[in-house]
CSV table of C-alpha atoms and ligand atoms in Angstrom, one decimal:
chain,number,residue,atom,x,y,z
D,28,UNK,CA,146.2,-150.8,54.8
D,29,UNK,CA,144.3,-151.5,52.0
D,30,UNK,CA,141.2,-149.9,51.3
D,31,UNK,CA,138.2,-152.1,52.0
D,32,UNK,CA,135.3,-151.7,49.5
D,33,UNK,CA,131.8,-152.3,48.8
D,34,UNK,CA,130.2,-152.8,45.9
D,35,UNK,CA,126.3,-152.3,45.4
D,36,UNK,CA,125.2,-153.6,42.4
D,37,UNK,CA,128.5,-156.3,41.7
D,38,UNK,CA,126.2,-158.1,39.3
D,39,UNK,CA,126.0,-155.3,36.6
D,40,UNK,CA,128.2,-153.5,34.0
D,41,UNK,CA,129.9,-150.9,36.4
D,42,UNK,CA,129.8,-153.5,38.8
D,43,UNK,CA,131.8,-155.8,37.2
D,44,UNK,CA,134.3,-153.6,36.1
D,45,UNK,CA,134.6,-152.5,39.4
D,46,UNK,CA,135.8,-155.5,40.2
D,47,UNK,CA,138.3,-155.2,36.8
D,48,UNK,CA,140.2,-152.1,38.5
D,49,UNK,CA,140.7,-153.7,42.0
D,50,UNK,CA,142.1,-157.0,40.3
D,51,UNK,CA,144.3,-155.1,38.6
D,52,UNK,CA,145.0,-153.5,41.8
D,53,UNK,CA,145.3,-156.0,44.4
D,54,UNK,CA,147.8,-154.5,46.8
D,55,UNK,CA,145.4,-151.3,47.1
D,56,UNK,CA,141.8,-152.2,47.3
D,57,UNK,CA,139.8,-155.6,48.9
D,58,UNK,CA,136.7,-156.0,48.7
D,59,UNK,CA,134.3,-156.2,51.4
D,60,UNK,CA,130.8,-156.3,50.7
D,61,UNK,CA,129.4,-157.1,47.4
D,62,UNK,CA,125.6,-157.1,46.9
D,63,UNK,CA,123.4,-158.2,43.6
D,64,UNK,CA,119.6,-158.7,42.8
D,65,UNK,CA,119.2,-161.4,41.1
D,66,UNK,CA,121.9,-163.0,39.9
D,67,UNK,CA,123.0,-165.5,42.4
D,68,UNK,CA,125.7,-167.6,40.0
D,69,UNK,CA,127.9,-164.7,39.1
D,70,UNK,CA,127.6,-162.8,43.0
D,71,UNK,CA,128.7,-166.3,44.3
D,72,UNK,CA,131.5,-166.8,41.3
D,73,UNK,CA,132.4,-163.1,42.8
D,74,UNK,CA,132.5,-163.9,46.3
D,75,UNK,CA,134.4,-167.1,45.6
D,76,UNK,CA,137.2,-164.8,43.4
D,77,UNK,CA,137.4,-162.0,46.2
D,78,UNK,CA,136.4,-163.1,49.4
D,79,UNK,CA,134.1,-160.6,50.8
D,80,UNK,CA,133.2,-159.8,54.4
D,81,UNK,CA,129.6,-160.0,53.1
D,82,UNK,CA,127.5,-160.2,50.5
D,83,UNK,CA,123.6,-159.4,50.2
D,84,UNK,CA,121.6,-160.8,47.4
D,85,UNK,CA,118.7,-158.4,47.1
D,86,UNK,CA,116.1,-161.5,45.7
D,87,UNK,CA,115.1,-163.7,48.5
D,88,UNK,CA,113.7,-166.7,47.0
D,89,UNK,CA,117.7,-167.1,46.2
D,90,UNK,CA,119.2,-166.9,49.7
D,91,UNK,CA,119.5,-170.2,50.0
D,92,UNK,CA,121.3,-170.7,46.6
D,93,UNK,CA,123.6,-168.0,47.8
D,94,UNK,CA,124.4,-169.5,51.5
D,95,UNK,CA,124.8,-173.2,50.5
D,96,UNK,CA,127.5,-172.2,47.9
D,97,UNK,CA,129.1,-170.1,50.2
D,98,UNK,CA,129.2,-172.4,53.4
D,99,UNK,CA,132.6,-173.9,53.6
D,100,UNK,CA,133.7,-169.8,53.6
D,101,UNK,CA,132.9,-167.6,56.1
D,102,UNK,CA,131.2,-165.6,54.1
D,103,UNK,CA,128.3,-163.6,55.6
D,104,UNK,CA,125.5,-164.0,53.7
D,105,UNK,CA,122.0,-161.7,53.9
D,106,UNK,CA,119.0,-161.5,51.7
D,107,UNK,CA,116.2,-158.5,51.3
D,108,UNK,CA,116.5,-155.2,50.0
D,109,UNK,CA,116.4,-154.2,53.7
D,110,UNK,CA,120.1,-156.2,54.1
D,111,UNK,CA,121.2,-153.8,50.9
D,112,UNK,CA,120.0,-150.6,52.9
D,113,UNK,CA,122.0,-151.7,56.7
D,114,UNK,CA,125.3,-153.3,54.9
D,115,UNK,CA,126.4,-150.1,54.2
D,116,UNK,CA,126.5,-149.0,57.9
D,117,UNK,CA,129.3,-151.9,58.4
D,118,UNK,CA,132.8,-149.9,60.2
D,119,UNK,CA,135.2,-151.9,58.3
D,120,UNK,CA,133.5,-150.0,54.8
D,121,UNK,CA,136.5,-147.6,53.7
D,122,UNK,CA,134.4,-146.8,49.6
D,123,UNK,CA,131.2,-147.9,48.9
D,124,UNK,CA,131.0,-147.8,44.9
D,125,UNK,CA,127.5,-147.2,44.7
D,126,UNK,CA,126.3,-149.1,41.0
D,127,UNK,CA,122.9,-150.1,41.8
D,128,UNK,CA,120.8,-148.8,38.8
D,129,UNK,CA,117.5,-146.9,39.6
D,130,UNK,CA,115.8,-145.4,41.9
D,131,UNK,CA,116.4,-148.9,44.2
D,132,UNK,CA,119.7,-147.2,45.1
D,133,UNK,CA,118.1,-144.7,46.9
D,134,UNK,CA,117.3,-146.2,50.1
D,135,UNK,CA,120.7,-147.7,50.5
D,136,UNK,CA,122.7,-144.0,49.7
D,137,UNK,CA,120.5,-141.8,51.6
D,138,UNK,CA,121.6,-144.5,54.4
D,139,UNK,CA,125.9,-144.6,53.4
D,140,UNK,CA,125.0,-140.8,53.8
D,141,UNK,CA,123.7,-140.8,57.1
D,142,UNK,CA,127.1,-142.9,58.3
D,143,UNK,CA,129.1,-140.3,56.8
D,144,UNK,CA,130.4,-142.9,54.2
D,145,UNK,CA,132.7,-142.5,51.1
D,146,UNK,CA,131.0,-142.7,48.2
D,147,UNK,CA,131.4,-143.4,44.4
D,148,UNK,CA,128.0,-142.2,43.0
D,149,UNK,CA,128.1,-144.3,39.4
D,150,UNK,CA,124.5,-144.4,40.1
D,151,UNK,CA,122.4,-141.1,38.9
D,152,UNK,CA,119.2,-141.6,39.4
D,153,UNK,CA,119.8,-140.9,43.0
D,154,UNK,CA,120.3,-137.3,42.5
D,155,UNK,CA,118.3,-136.5,39.7
D,156,UNK,CA,115.2,-137.7,42.0
D,157,UNK,CA,116.7,-136.1,45.3
D,158,UNK,CA,119.8,-134.1,44.4
D,159,UNK,CA,118.8,-131.3,46.6
D,160,UNK,CA,118.5,-133.4,49.8
D,161,UNK,CA,121.9,-135.6,49.1
D,162,UNK,CA,124.1,-132.4,48.5
D,163,UNK,CA,122.6,-131.2,51.6
D,164,UNK,CA,122.4,-134.1,53.8
D,165,UNK,CA,126.4,-134.9,52.3
D,166,UNK,CA,127.4,-131.7,53.6
D,167,UNK,CA,125.5,-132.4,57.4
D,168,UNK,CA,127.1,-135.8,57.9
D,169,UNK,CA,130.4,-135.3,56.0
D,170,UNK,CA,129.7,-137.6,53.4
D,171,UNK,CA,132.4,-137.6,50.6
D,172,UNK,CA,130.6,-138.5,47.1
D,173,UNK,CA,132.7,-139.1,44.3
D,174,UNK,CA,131.2,-139.0,40.6
D,175,UNK,CA,131.9,-141.9,38.2
D,176,UNK,CA,129.8,-140.7,35.5
D,177,UNK,CA,132.1,-140.2,33.0
D,178,UNK,CA,130.9,-136.8,32.3
D,179,UNK,CA,130.8,-135.8,35.8
D,180,UNK,CA,134.5,-137.4,36.8
D,181,UNK,CA,135.7,-135.0,34.0
D,182,UNK,CA,134.0,-132.5,35.5
D,183,UNK,CA,135.3,-132.9,39.0
D,184,UNK,CA,138.7,-133.8,37.6
D,185,UNK,CA,138.6,-130.4,35.9
D,186,UNK,CA,138.0,-128.3,39.0
D,187,UNK,CA,141.0,-130.4,40.9
D,188,UNK,CA,143.3,-127.1,42.0
D,189,UNK,CA,140.8,-124.7,40.6
D,190,UNK,CA,140.0,-123.9,44.5
D,191,UNK,CA,136.7,-121.4,44.6
D,192,UNK,CA,137.2,-120.6,40.9
D,193,UNK,CA,133.5,-120.0,40.5
D,194,UNK,CA,132.1,-121.9,37.1
D,195,UNK,CA,130.9,-120.3,34.1
D,196,UNK,CA,129.5,-122.7,32.5
D,197,UNK,CA,129.3,-126.9,32.3
D,198,UNK,CA,129.5,-128.7,28.9
D,199,UNK,CA,128.5,-132.0,29.1
D,200,UNK,CA,129.8,-133.9,25.7
D,201,UNK,CA,126.8,-136.7,24.6
D,202,UNK,CA,127.9,-139.3,22.1
D,203,UNK,CA,124.1,-138.9,20.6
D,204,UNK,CA,124.1,-142.6,20.9
D,205,UNK,CA,123.3,-144.7,18.3
D,206,UNK,CA,120.4,-143.0,16.5
D,207,UNK,CA,122.0,-139.7,16.2
D,208,UNK,CA,121.6,-137.5,12.9
D,209,UNK,CA,118.0,-139.6,12.1
D,210,UNK,CA,114.5,-138.3,12.0
D,211,UNK,CA,111.5,-139.0,13.8
D,212,UNK,CA,110.3,-141.7,10.8
D,213,UNK,CA,113.3,-143.2,11.3
D,214,UNK,CA,112.6,-143.5,15.3
D,215,UNK,CA,109.0,-144.6,14.4
D,216,UNK,CA,110.0,-148.4,13.8
D,217,UNK,CA,113.5,-148.8,15.4
D,218,UNK,CA,113.8,-151.9,17.3
D,219,UNK,CA,115.1,-152.8,20.9
D,220,UNK,CA,118.6,-154.4,19.7
D,221,UNK,CA,118.7,-151.2,17.5
D,222,UNK,CA,118.4,-149.1,20.7
D,223,UNK,CA,120.8,-151.4,22.6
D,224,UNK,CA,123.5,-151.4,20.0
D,225,UNK,CA,125.7,-148.1,21.7
D,226,UNK,CA,128.2,-147.1,19.2
D,227,UNK,CA,131.1,-146.4,21.8
D,228,UNK,CA,129.5,-147.1,25.2
D,229,UNK,CA,128.6,-151.1,26.9
D,230,UNK,CA,126.8,-150.3,29.9
D,231,UNK,CA,123.7,-152.5,31.5
D,232,UNK,CA,120.3,-152.1,29.3
D,233,UNK,CA,118.6,-148.9,31.2
D,234,UNK,CA,121.4,-146.9,30.7
D,235,UNK,CA,122.1,-147.7,27.1
D,236,UNK,CA,118.1,-147.1,26.4
D,237,UNK,CA,118.0,-143.8,27.9
D,238,UNK,CA,121.6,-143.1,25.9
D,239,UNK,CA,119.5,-144.0,22.7
D,240,UNK,CA,116.5,-141.2,23.6
D,241,UNK,CA,119.0,-139.0,24.9
D,242,UNK,CA,117.2,-138.5,28.5
D,243,UNK,CA,120.8,-139.8,30.1
D,244,UNK,CA,122.5,-136.6,29.4
D,245,UNK,CA,118.7,-135.0,30.2
D,246,UNK,CA,119.4,-137.2,34.1
D,247,UNK,CA,123.2,-135.7,33.4
D,248,UNK,CA,122.3,-132.1,33.3
D,249,UNK,CA,120.4,-132.2,36.0
D,250,UNK,CA,123.1,-134.4,37.9
D,251,UNK,CA,126.3,-132.1,37.4
D,252,UNK,CA,123.5,-129.0,38.3
D,253,UNK,CA,123.7,-131.0,42.2
D,254,UNK,CA,126.8,-132.2,42.3
D,255,UNK,CA,128.6,-129.2,41.1
D,256,UNK,CA,125.9,-126.5,42.3
D,257,UNK,CA,125.5,-124.4,39.7
D,258,UNK,CA,121.9,-123.1,38.0
D,259,UNK,CA,120.4,-125.4,35.1
D,260,UNK,CA,121.8,-121.6,32.1
D,261,UNK,CA,125.2,-123.1,33.2
D,262,UNK,CA,124.6,-126.0,32.1
D,263,UNK,CA,124.9,-127.2,27.9
D,264,UNK,CA,125.3,-130.2,25.9
D,265,UNK,CA,127.1,-130.4,22.7
D,266,UNK,CA,127.0,-133.7,20.9
D,267,UNK,CA,131.0,-134.9,20.4
D,268,UNK,CA,130.2,-138.6,18.4
D,269,UNK,CA,133.7,-140.1,19.5
D,270,UNK,CA,133.2,-139.5,22.6
D,271,UNK,CA,137.0,-138.9,23.8
D,272,UNK,CA,136.4,-135.5,25.7
D,273,UNK,CA,134.3,-136.0,28.6
D,274,UNK,CA,133.1,-132.9,29.6
D,275,UNK,CA,134.4,-129.5,29.5
D,276,UNK,CA,134.6,-126.5,32.2
D,277,UNK,CA,134.5,-123.1,31.4
D,278,UNK,CA,136.0,-120.4,33.8
D,279,UNK,CA,134.8,-116.6,34.3
D,280,UNK,CA,138.0,-115.5,32.1
D,281,UNK,CA,136.5,-117.9,29.0
D,282,UNK,CA,139.4,-120.3,29.3
D,283,UNK,CA,137.7,-124.0,28.7
D,284,UNK,CA,139.1,-127.0,31.1
D,285,UNK,CA,138.4,-130.5,28.7
D,286,UNK,CA,139.3,-134.1,30.3
D,287,UNK,CA,139.8,-136.6,27.6
D,288,UNK,CA,140.7,-140.1,27.5
D,289,UNK,CA,139.6,-143.2,25.7
D,290,UNK,CA,135.7,-144.2,26.3
D,291,UNK,CA,136.4,-146.4,29.5
D,292,UNK,CA,134.5,-146.3,32.6
D,293,UNK,CA,137.4,-148.6,34.5
D,294,UNK,CA,139.5,-144.7,34.0
D,295,UNK,CA,136.6,-142.7,36.2
D,296,UNK,CA,135.8,-145.6,38.4
D,297,UNK,CA,139.2,-146.2,39.5
D,298,UNK,CA,139.5,-141.8,39.7
D,299,UNK,CA,137.3,-141.9,42.0
D,300,UNK,CA,138.8,-145.1,44.0
D,301,UNK,CA,141.8,-143.7,44.3
D,302,UNK,CA,141.3,-140.1,44.4
D,303,UNK,CA,143.2,-137.9,45.0
D,304,UNK,CA,145.8,-139.8,43.5
D,305,UNK,CA,146.2,-140.7,40.1
D,306,UNK,CA,148.2,-144.8,39.9
D,307,UNK,CA,149.6,-146.8,36.6
D,308,UNK,CA,147.1,-149.4,35.1
D,309,UNK,CA,147.1,-151.2,32.2
D,310,UNK,CA,144.3,-150.0,30.3
D,311,UNK,CA,144.5,-148.9,26.6
D,312,UNK,CA,145.2,-145.5,26.1
D,313,UNK,CA,144.6,-142.5,23.7
D,314,UNK,CA,146.2,-142.3,20.4
D,315,UNK,CA,145.5,-138.4,18.7
D,316,UNK,CA,146.7,-140.5,15.5
D,317,UNK,CA,143.7,-142.8,15.7
D,318,UNK,CA,141.2,-139.6,16.0
D,319,UNK,CA,142.5,-137.5,13.3
D,320,UNK,CA,139.3,-135.2,13.7
D,321,UNK,CA,136.8,-134.7,17.1
D,322,UNK,CA,133.2,-133.8,16.2
D,323,UNK,CA,130.9,-131.4,17.5
D,324,UNK,CA,127.5,-130.2,17.1
D,325,UNK,CA,124.1,-129.2,18.3
D,326,UNK,CA,121.6,-130.9,20.1
D,327,UNK,CA,118.3,-131.8,18.1
D,328,UNK,CA,115.4,-131.3,20.8
D,329,UNK,CA,112.6,-131.4,18.4
D,330,UNK,CA,113.8,-134.8,17.9
D,331,UNK,CA,115.1,-136.0,20.8
D,332,UNK,CA,112.3,-134.7,23.1
D,333,UNK,CA,113.8,-136.0,26.3
D,334,UNK,CA,116.4,-133.5,26.1
D,335,UNK,CA,114.0,-130.9,26.9
D,336,UNK,CA,112.0,-132.8,29.1
D,337,UNK,CA,114.6,-132.7,31.2
D,338,UNK,CA,116.0,-129.8,30.9
D,339,UNK,CA,112.2,-128.2,31.5
D,340,UNK,CA,112.2,-130.6,34.8
D,341,UNK,CA,115.6,-129.3,36.0
D,342,UNK,CA,114.5,-125.5,35.8
D,343,UNK,CA,110.7,-126.4,38.0
D,344,UNK,CA,112.8,-128.4,40.3
D,345,UNK,CA,110.9,-129.6,42.8
D,346,UNK,CA,109.1,-133.6,42.4
D,347,UNK,CA,109.6,-133.0,38.7
D,348,UNK,CA,112.8,-134.7,38.2
D,349,UNK,CA,111.7,-137.6,39.8
D,350,UNK,CA,108.1,-137.9,37.9
D,351,UNK,CA,110.4,-137.9,35.1
D,352,UNK,CA,112.9,-140.3,36.7
D,353,UNK,CA,109.8,-142.6,37.7
D,354,UNK,CA,108.1,-141.8,34.0
D,355,UNK,CA,111.3,-143.1,32.3
D,356,UNK,CA,111.8,-146.5,34.4
D,357,UNK,CA,108.6,-147.8,33.8
D,358,UNK,CA,108.7,-146.5,29.9
D,359,UNK,CA,111.8,-148.3,29.0
D,360,UNK,CA,110.9,-151.3,31.1
D,361,UNK,CA,108.0,-151.4,28.4
D,362,UNK,CA,110.0,-150.7,25.7
D,363,UNK,CA,112.7,-153.1,26.2
D,364,UNK,CA,109.0,-155.9,26.7
D,365,UNK,CA,108.3,-154.5,23.7
D,366,UNK,CA,105.1,-153.1,25.1
D,367,UNK,CA,105.7,-149.6,23.7
D,368,UNK,CA,107.6,-148.0,20.8
D,369,UNK,CA,110.6,-145.9,21.1
D,370,UNK,CA,109.0,-142.5,20.7
D,371,UNK,CA,106.4,-143.2,23.0
D,372,UNK,CA,108.6,-143.5,25.4
D,373,UNK,CA,108.9,-139.7,25.4
D,374,UNK,CA,105.5,-139.1,25.1
D,375,UNK,CA,104.8,-141.0,27.8
D,376,UNK,CA,107.4,-139.1,30.0
D,377,UNK,CA,105.5,-135.3,28.9
D,378,UNK,CA,101.9,-137.3,29.6
D,379,UNK,CA,102.8,-137.9,33.3
D,380,UNK,CA,104.6,-134.5,34.0
D,381,UNK,CA,101.5,-133.4,33.8
D,382,UNK,CA,99.7,-135.5,35.6
D,383,UNK,CA,101.3,-135.6,39.2
D,384,UNK,CA,101.0,-133.4,41.2
D,385,UNK,CA,104.3,-130.3,41.9
D,386,UNK,CA,104.7,-129.9,45.1
D,387,UNK,CA,107.9,-127.2,44.9
D,388,UNK,CA,109.9,-128.0,48.1
D,389,UNK,CA,109.1,-132.5,48.5
D,390,UNK,CA,110.5,-133.7,51.2
D,391,UNK,CA,111.9,-137.4,51.4
D,392,UNK,CA,108.8,-138.8,52.0
D,393,UNK,CA,107.2,-137.0,48.7
D,394,UNK,CA,109.7,-138.4,46.5
D,395,UNK,CA,108.9,-142.0,47.5
D,396,UNK,CA,105.3,-140.8,47.3
D,397,UNK,CA,105.5,-138.9,43.9
D,398,UNK,CA,107.7,-142.0,42.8
D,399,UNK,CA,105.5,-144.7,43.5
D,400,UNK,CA,102.5,-142.5,42.2
D,401,UNK,CA,104.3,-141.8,38.8
D,402,UNK,CA,104.6,-145.8,38.6
D,403,UNK,CA,101.3,-146.1,39.1
D,404,UNK,CA,100.0,-143.6,36.5
D,405,UNK,CA,102.2,-144.6,33.7
D,406,UNK,CA,101.3,-147.7,34.3
D,407,UNK,CA,97.5,-147.4,33.9
D,408,UNK,CA,98.7,-145.4,30.7
D,409,UNK,CA,100.2,-148.4,29.1
D,410,UNK,CA,98.4,-151.5,30.1
K,512,LIG,P1,122.9,-153.0,35.3
K,512,LIG,O1,122.1,-153.3,34.9
K,512,LIG,O2,124.5,-153.6,34.5
K,512,LIG,O3,123.7,-153.1,36.9
K,512,LIG,C1,122.9,-153.0,37.9
K,512,LIG,C2,123.3,-153.5,39.5
K,512,LIG,O4,122.2,-153.0,40.5
K,512,LIG,C3,122.8,-155.3,39.2
K,512,LIG,O5,124.4,-155.7,39.8
K,512,LIG,C4,121.7,-155.4,40.0
K,512,LIG,O6,122.1,-156.5,39.9
K,512,LIG,C5,121.8,-154.5,40.4
K,512,LIG,N1,120.5,-153.9,40.6
K,512,LIG,C6,119.5,-153.8,39.8
K,512,LIG,N2,117.9,-153.7,40.4
K,512,LIG,C7,118.0,-153.6,42.1
K,512,LIG,C8,118.0,-153.7,42.9
K,512,LIG,N3,116.3,-153.2,42.7
K,512,LIG,N4,118.2,-153.5,44.2
K,512,LIG,C9,119.5,-154.1,44.6
K,512,LIG,N5,120.1,-154.2,43.4
K,512,LIG,C10,119.7,-154.2,42.2
K,512,LIG,O7,123.1,-151.0,35.0
K,512,LIG,P2,124.7,-150.9,35.4
K,512,LIG,O8,124.8,-150.3,33.7
K,512,LIG,O9,125.9,-150.9,35.4
K,512,LIG,O10,124.4,-149.0,35.8
K,512,LIG,C11,124.6,-148.7,37.2
K,512,LIG,C12,124.3,-147.0,37.4
K,512,LIG,O11,125.5,-146.4,37.2
K,512,LIG,C13,123.0,-147.1,36.9
K,512,LIG,O12,122.3,-145.6,37.6
K,512,LIG,C14,123.7,-146.0,35.2
K,512,LIG,O13,123.1,-144.8,35.0
K,512,LIG,C15,125.2,-145.5,36.0
K,512,LIG,N6,126.5,-146.0,34.7
K,512,LIG,C16,126.4,-146.7,34.2
K,512,LIG,C17,127.5,-146.4,33.2
K,512,LIG,C18,127.7,-147.8,33.0
K,512,LIG,O14,129.2,-147.6,32.1
K,512,LIG,N7,127.1,-148.8,32.4
K,512,LIG,C19,128.4,-145.0,33.1
K,512,LIG,C20,127.8,-143.6,33.9
K,512,LIG,C21,126.9,-144.3,35.0
K,513,LIG,MG1,128.0,-140.4,31.3
């Protein structure tokens, strides 16, 4: 029996790379569901190639375009936010690749957990915002959540075979993004194009900006805390510009395990899809001769404020990570639209933390309210 895959966010960077993995292993995987936000043309093209059982386009104004294009096939076509949430319930789905960007992934991820689905989680914002809720519910409903983010996949792989051996600390590697080593004066005037130009990874726009500010690494600290059940002081970040070591785990005897490979998201994507097995592929392989040295340095949290902000939010907990996520989403969009400068991103997030009421033990409803309120406040500030 082939594994039936639903890709939520199939038109994005992770979504298209998931389809590349499936293309490489047609004897193992079959596409069951594809969803996209606005890119109807690519969704149609993917549907014609992979013949899923059902597709969803979030943007309802494009329903007719997608339905007309696929009218000669048996593919069911749906539209809207609710449909994306409902589609995860399909009994024929064996694994969901959650590749929607941002807070928008929260409702379908929760629904998938409640239906006890196997989830390969590429989206990180859901675990930043509501990690505690996610962990609790996935235990309750026996939903398997497998990390896809390269650092968390690396840690997950380091932990394989360690049974209950406690983690001493998790060391997340960070490439440092396009601006590592630069000072504040330089960062004052950087352009959107410069910020999008990541040295090692080709990714969606939002995460590329998050990588340039280092908020991506801040989010990954919070994501790691929840995925691996550690305390904030057990999560460290080290700058490693080559992005070959994808992350490390130190155990109580002082021994450190690392996972290495070329920076290619198809590898952690494939591992999450075949776990606990490893299968051959044709992707380029790492060659030590090409990398005579691997470097490491400490991250400068005075210049990259977002790392300090995320650390503070992680320690504070409650709805604080939700606040920084919402403020970051709005600030990043404003930066991409050239309405604010690069350094204003962290200023806006810090200001939001001071403005929103702290809730120590938020309910699910509180997360949605915090998200909405933070967005409103930040938008007012930017205007
Ligand atoms: P992307 O912007 O390239 O793609 C996002 C996908 O989500 C698209 O298919 C889009 O149609 C869909 N989408 C966007 N907004 C939506 C909405 N409101 N409702 C429904 N669908 C929506 O993003 P990406 O780079 O593929 O990243 C996806 C997620 O994976 C992010 O959370 C990111 O942090 C995480 N991630 C990405 C990478 C990477 O290499 N790209 C690595 C690690 C983690
Ligand atoms: Mg990552």
